CSV table of C-alpha atoms and ligand atoms in Angstrom, one decimal:
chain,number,residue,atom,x,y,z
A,260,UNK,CA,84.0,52.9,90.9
A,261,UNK,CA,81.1,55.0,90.0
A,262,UNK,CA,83.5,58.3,91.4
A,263,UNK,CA,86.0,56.9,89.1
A,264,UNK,CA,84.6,56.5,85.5
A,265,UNK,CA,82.9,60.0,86.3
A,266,UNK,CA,86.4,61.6,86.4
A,267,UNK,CA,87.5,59.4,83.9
A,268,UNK,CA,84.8,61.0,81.5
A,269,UNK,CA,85.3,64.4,82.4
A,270,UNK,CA,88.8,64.2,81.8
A,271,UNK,CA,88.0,62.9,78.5
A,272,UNK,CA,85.6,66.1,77.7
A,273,UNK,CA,88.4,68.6,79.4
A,274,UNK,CA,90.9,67.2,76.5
A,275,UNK,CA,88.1,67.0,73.8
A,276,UNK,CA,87.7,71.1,74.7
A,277,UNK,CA,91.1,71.5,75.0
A,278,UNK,CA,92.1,70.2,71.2
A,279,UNK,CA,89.0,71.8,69.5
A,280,UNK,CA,90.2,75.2,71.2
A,281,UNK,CA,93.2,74.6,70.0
A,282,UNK,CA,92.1,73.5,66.5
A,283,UNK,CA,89.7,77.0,66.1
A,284,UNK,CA,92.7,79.2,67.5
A,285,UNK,CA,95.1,77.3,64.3
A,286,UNK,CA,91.9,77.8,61.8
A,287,UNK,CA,91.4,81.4,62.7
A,288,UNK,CA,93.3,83.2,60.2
A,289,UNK,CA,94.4,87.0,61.2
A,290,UNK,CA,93.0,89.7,59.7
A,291,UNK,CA,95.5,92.2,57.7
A,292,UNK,CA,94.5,95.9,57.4
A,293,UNK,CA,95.7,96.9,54.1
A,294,UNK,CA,96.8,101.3,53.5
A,295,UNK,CA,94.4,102.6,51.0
A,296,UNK,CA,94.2,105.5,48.5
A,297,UNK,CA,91.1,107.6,47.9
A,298,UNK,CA,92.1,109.0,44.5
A,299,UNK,CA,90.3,112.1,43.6
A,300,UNK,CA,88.3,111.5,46.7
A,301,UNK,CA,85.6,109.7,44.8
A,302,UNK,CA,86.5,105.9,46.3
A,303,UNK,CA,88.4,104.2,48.8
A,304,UNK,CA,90.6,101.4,47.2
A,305,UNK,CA,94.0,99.0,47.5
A,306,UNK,CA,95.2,96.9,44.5
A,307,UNK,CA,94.1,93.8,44.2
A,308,UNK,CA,97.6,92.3,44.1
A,309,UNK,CA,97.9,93.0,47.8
A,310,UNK,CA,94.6,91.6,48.6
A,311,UNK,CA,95.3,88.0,47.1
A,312,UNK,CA,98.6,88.2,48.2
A,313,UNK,CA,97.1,88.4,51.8
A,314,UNK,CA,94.7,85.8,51.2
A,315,UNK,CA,97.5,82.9,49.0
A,316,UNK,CA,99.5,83.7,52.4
A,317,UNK,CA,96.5,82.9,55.1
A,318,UNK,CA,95.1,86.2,56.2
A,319,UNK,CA,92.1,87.8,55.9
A,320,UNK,CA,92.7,91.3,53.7
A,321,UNK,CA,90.6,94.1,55.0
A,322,UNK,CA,91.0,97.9,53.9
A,323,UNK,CA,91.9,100.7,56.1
A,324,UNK,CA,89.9,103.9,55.0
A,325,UNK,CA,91.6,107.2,55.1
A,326,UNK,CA,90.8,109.6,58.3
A,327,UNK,CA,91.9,112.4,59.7
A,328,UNK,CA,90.4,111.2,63.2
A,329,UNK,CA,92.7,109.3,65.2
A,330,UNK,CA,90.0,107.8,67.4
A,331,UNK,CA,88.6,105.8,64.5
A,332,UNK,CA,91.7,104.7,63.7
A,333,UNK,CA,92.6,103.6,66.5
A,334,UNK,CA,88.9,101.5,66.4
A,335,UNK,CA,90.6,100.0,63.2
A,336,UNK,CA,93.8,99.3,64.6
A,337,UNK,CA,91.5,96.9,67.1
A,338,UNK,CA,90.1,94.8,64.7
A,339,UNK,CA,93.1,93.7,62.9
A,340,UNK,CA,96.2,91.6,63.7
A,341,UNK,CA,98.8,93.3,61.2
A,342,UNK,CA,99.1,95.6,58.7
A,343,UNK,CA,100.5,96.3,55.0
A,344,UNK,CA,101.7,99.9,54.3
A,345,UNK,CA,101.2,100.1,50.4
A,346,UNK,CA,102.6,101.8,47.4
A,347,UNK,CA,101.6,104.8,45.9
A,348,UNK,CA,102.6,108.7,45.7
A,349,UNK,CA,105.6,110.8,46.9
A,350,UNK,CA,106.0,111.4,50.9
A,351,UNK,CA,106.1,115.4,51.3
A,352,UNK,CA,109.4,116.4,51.9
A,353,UNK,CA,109.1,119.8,53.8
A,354,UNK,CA,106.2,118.5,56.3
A,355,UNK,CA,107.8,114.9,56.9
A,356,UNK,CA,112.1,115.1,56.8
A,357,UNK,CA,112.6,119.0,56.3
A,358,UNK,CA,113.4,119.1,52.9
A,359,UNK,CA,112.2,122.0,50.9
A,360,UNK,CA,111.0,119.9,47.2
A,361,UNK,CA,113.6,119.7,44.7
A,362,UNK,CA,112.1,119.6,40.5
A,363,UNK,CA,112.3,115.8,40.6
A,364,UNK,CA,110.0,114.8,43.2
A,365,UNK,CA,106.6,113.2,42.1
A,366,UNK,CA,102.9,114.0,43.1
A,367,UNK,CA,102.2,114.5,47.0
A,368,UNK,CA,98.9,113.4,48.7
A,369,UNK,CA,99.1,115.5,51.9
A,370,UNK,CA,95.6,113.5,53.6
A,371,UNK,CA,97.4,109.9,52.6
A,372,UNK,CA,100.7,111.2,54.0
A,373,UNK,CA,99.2,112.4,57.6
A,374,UNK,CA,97.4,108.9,58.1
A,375,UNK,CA,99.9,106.9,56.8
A,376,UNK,CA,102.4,108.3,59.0
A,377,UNK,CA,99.7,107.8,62.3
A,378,UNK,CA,99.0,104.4,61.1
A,379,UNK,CA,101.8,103.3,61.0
A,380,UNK,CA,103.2,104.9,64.2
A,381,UNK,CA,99.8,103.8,66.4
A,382,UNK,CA,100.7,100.2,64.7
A,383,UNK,CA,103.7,100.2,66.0
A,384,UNK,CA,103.4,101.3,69.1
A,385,UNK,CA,100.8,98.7,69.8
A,386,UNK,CA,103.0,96.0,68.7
A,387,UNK,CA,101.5,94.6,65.6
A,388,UNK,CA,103.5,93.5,62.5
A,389,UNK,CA,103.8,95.8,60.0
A,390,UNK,CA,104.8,95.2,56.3
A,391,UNK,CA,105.6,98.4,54.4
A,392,UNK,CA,106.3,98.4,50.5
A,393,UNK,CA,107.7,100.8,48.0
A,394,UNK,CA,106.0,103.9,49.3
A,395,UNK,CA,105.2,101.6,52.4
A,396,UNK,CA,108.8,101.3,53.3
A,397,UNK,CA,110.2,104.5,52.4
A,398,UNK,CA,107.5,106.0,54.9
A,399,UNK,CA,108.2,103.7,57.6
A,400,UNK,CA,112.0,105.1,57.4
A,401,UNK,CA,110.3,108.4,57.2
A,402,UNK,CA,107.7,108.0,60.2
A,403,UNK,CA,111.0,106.7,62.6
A,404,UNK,CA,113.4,109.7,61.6
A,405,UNK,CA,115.1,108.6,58.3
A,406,UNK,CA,115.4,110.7,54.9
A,407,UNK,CA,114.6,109.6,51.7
A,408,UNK,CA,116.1,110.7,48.0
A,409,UNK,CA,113.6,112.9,46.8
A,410,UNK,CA,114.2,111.7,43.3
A,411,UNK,CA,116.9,109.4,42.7
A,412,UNK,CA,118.3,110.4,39.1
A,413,UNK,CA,118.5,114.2,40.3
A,414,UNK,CA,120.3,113.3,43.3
A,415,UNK,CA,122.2,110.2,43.4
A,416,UNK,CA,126.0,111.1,42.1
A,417,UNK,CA,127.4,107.5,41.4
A,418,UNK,CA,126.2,105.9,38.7
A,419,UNK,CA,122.2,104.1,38.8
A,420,UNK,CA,120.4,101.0,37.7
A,421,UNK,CA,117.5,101.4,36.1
A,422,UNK,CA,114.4,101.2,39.0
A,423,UNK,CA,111.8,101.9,36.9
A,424,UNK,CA,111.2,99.2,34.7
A,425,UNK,CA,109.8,99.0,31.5
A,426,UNK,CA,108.9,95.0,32.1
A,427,UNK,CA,105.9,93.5,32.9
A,428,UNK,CA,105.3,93.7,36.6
A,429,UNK,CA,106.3,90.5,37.6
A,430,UNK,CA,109.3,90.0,36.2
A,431,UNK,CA,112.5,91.2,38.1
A,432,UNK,CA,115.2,93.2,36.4
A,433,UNK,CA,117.5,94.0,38.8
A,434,UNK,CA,119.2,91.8,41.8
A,435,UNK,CA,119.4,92.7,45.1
A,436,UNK,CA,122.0,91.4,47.8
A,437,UNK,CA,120.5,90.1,51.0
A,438,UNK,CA,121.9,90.3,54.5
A,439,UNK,CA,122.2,87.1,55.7
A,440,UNK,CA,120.5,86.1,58.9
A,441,UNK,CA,117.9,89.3,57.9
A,442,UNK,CA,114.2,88.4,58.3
A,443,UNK,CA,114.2,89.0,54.2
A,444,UNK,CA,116.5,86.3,54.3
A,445,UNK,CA,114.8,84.0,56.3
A,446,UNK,CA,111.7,85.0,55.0
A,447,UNK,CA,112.4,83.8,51.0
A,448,UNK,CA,115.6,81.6,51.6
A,449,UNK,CA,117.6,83.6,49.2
A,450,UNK,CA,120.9,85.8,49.5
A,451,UNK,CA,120.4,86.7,46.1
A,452,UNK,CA,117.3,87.5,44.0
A,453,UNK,CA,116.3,89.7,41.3
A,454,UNK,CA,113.3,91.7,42.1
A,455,UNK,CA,110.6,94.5,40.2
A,456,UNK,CA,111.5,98.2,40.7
A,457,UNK,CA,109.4,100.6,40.1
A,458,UNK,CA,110.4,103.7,42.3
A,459,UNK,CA,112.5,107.1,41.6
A,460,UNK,CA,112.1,107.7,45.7
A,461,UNK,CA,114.7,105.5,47.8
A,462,UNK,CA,115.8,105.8,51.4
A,463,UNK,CA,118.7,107.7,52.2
A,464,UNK,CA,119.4,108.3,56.2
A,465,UNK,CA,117.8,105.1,58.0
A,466,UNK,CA,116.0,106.1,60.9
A,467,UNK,CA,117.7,105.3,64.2
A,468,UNK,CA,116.4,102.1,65.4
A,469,UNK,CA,116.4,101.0,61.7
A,470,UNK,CA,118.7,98.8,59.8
A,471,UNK,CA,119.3,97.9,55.4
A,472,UNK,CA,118.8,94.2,55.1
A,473,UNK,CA,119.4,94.2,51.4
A,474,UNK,CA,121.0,96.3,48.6
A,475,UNK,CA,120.8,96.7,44.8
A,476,UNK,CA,124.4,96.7,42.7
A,477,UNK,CA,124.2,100.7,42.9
A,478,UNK,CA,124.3,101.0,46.3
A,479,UNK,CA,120.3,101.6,46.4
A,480,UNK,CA,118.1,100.7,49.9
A,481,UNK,CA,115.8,97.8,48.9
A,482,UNK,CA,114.8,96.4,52.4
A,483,UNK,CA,115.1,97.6,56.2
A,484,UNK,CA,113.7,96.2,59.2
A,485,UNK,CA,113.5,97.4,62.5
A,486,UNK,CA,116.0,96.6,65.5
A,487,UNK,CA,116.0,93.8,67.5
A,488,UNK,CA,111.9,93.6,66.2
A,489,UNK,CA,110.8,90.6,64.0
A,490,UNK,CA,107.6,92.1,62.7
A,491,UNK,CA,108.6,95.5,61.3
A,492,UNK,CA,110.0,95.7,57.7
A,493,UNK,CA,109.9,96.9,54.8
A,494,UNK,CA,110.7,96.3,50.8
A,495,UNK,CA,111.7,98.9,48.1
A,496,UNK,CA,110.7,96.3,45.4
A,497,UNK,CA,107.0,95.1,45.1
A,498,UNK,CA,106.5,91.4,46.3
A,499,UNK,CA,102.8,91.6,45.9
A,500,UNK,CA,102.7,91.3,42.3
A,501,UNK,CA,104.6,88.2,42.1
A,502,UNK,CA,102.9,86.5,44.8
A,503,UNK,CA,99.3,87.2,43.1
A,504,UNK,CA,100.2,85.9,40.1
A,505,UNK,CA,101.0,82.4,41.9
A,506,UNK,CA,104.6,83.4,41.8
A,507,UNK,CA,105.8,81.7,45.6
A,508,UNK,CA,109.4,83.4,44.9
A,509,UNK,CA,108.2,86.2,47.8
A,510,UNK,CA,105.1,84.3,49.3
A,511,UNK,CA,107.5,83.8,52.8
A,512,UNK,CA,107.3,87.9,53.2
A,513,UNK,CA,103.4,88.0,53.3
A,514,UNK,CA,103.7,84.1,54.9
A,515,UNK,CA,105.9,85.4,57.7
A,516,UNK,CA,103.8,88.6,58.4
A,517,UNK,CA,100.8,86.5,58.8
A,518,UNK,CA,102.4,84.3,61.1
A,519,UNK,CA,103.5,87.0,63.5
A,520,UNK,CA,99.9,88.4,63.3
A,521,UNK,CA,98.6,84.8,64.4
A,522,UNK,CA,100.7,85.7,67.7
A,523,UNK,CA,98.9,88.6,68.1
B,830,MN,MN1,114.8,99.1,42.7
């Protein structure tokens, strides 16, 4: 009898440890290193946009500081569960899809461009999600073997929308078309949805391994994701802005990435 309510009460403690394991794994919220900028070399910074937008979605934002060592990236890469590839400056043509620069294309940063494109390869090579937007997700095409219009007005024939608004940032001013059954699909439940634009840079050759998920009227990339993956993708269009302003119309792209991070 004695025997019996002994097992009975360590069964009872076994289950107690069992659901509060459970309950700290649900509770611990993955961390997302965010790409960075260092400016005129003076400070290391991400806007804030993609900060709340990690923390409105569940994840704990963290920055990722520009290096030219790979070995302390790769001490990053440990401590976080998924990253964000952000906006910001032309990708160098010549160095990164063998393009010598045509008039049109915009300002270059050749120390964001060489750990940008590591990060994001070492990312993926270990297997954590990766968002990439605007500049993010023209470099991830870039970093897997794709091409990218230098400058769209200069060298797109057929006819353009406008993708550089002059709108407040969270506004959308042009639709986009949505593959359905894409993870952009899934991710905001919409076939259909006007987004911001604020890009003269657009993907032309996807890499290999790559596919478009959605499309603006003129024909313009606005999302890919990777192949047969669920955790690599990108957007042309910049979610971030919306979702930090309390905007939930693209809270499912940075609520998905955080949920494939939890996996981790
Ligand atoms: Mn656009």
């Amino acid at each position: 009898m004695k025997n019996n309510a002994l097992k009975q009460l360590s069964f009872l403690l076994l289950m107690l440890l069992f659901v509060a394991s459970g309950f700290s794994q649900t509770q611990k919220r993955p961390v997302i290193g965010i790409s960075s900028t260092t400016g005129e070399g003076t400070n290391t910074s991400a806007p804030l946009t993609y900060v709340q937008s990690v923390i409105r979605a569940g994840g704990v934002p963290v920055i990722l500081p520009l290096t030219d060592d790979p070995e302390l990236l790769s001490r990053m890469l440990d401590v976080v569960d998924g990253v964000i590839m952000t906006g910001g400056e032309d990708i160098d043509p010549l160095k990164y899809f063998g393009e010598e620069p045509i008039p049109g294309l915009g300002e270059i940063s050749p120390s964001r461009d060489a750990f940008d494109i590591t990060l994001i390869k070492m990312a993926v090579k270990r297997g954590l999600p990766v968002l990439g937007i605007c500049r993010g997700h023209q470099l991830m095409n870039v970093a897997f073997g794709g091409t990218l219009y230098q400058d769209m007005p200069s060298q797109v024939k057929t006819p353009l929308l406008k993708h550089r608004q002059s709108a407040p940032g969270n506004y959308g001013t042009h639709s986009i078309s949505i593959e359905k059954g894409s993870l952009l699909n899934k991710q905001i439940s919409k076939e259909s949805v006007a987004v911001n634009s604020f890009h003269h840079q657009a993907v032309k050759d996807v890499a290999p391994g790559f596919k478009v998920t959605a499309r603006s009227k003129d024909g313009i990339v606005e999302a890919i994701e990777m192949e047969g993956s669920q955790r690599v993708f990108g957007v042309q269009f910049h979610p971030e802005v919306f979702t930090s302003k309390g905007d939930d119309t693209f809270l499912g792209i940075f609520k998905h990435l955080i949920n494939e991070a939890s996996k981790k």
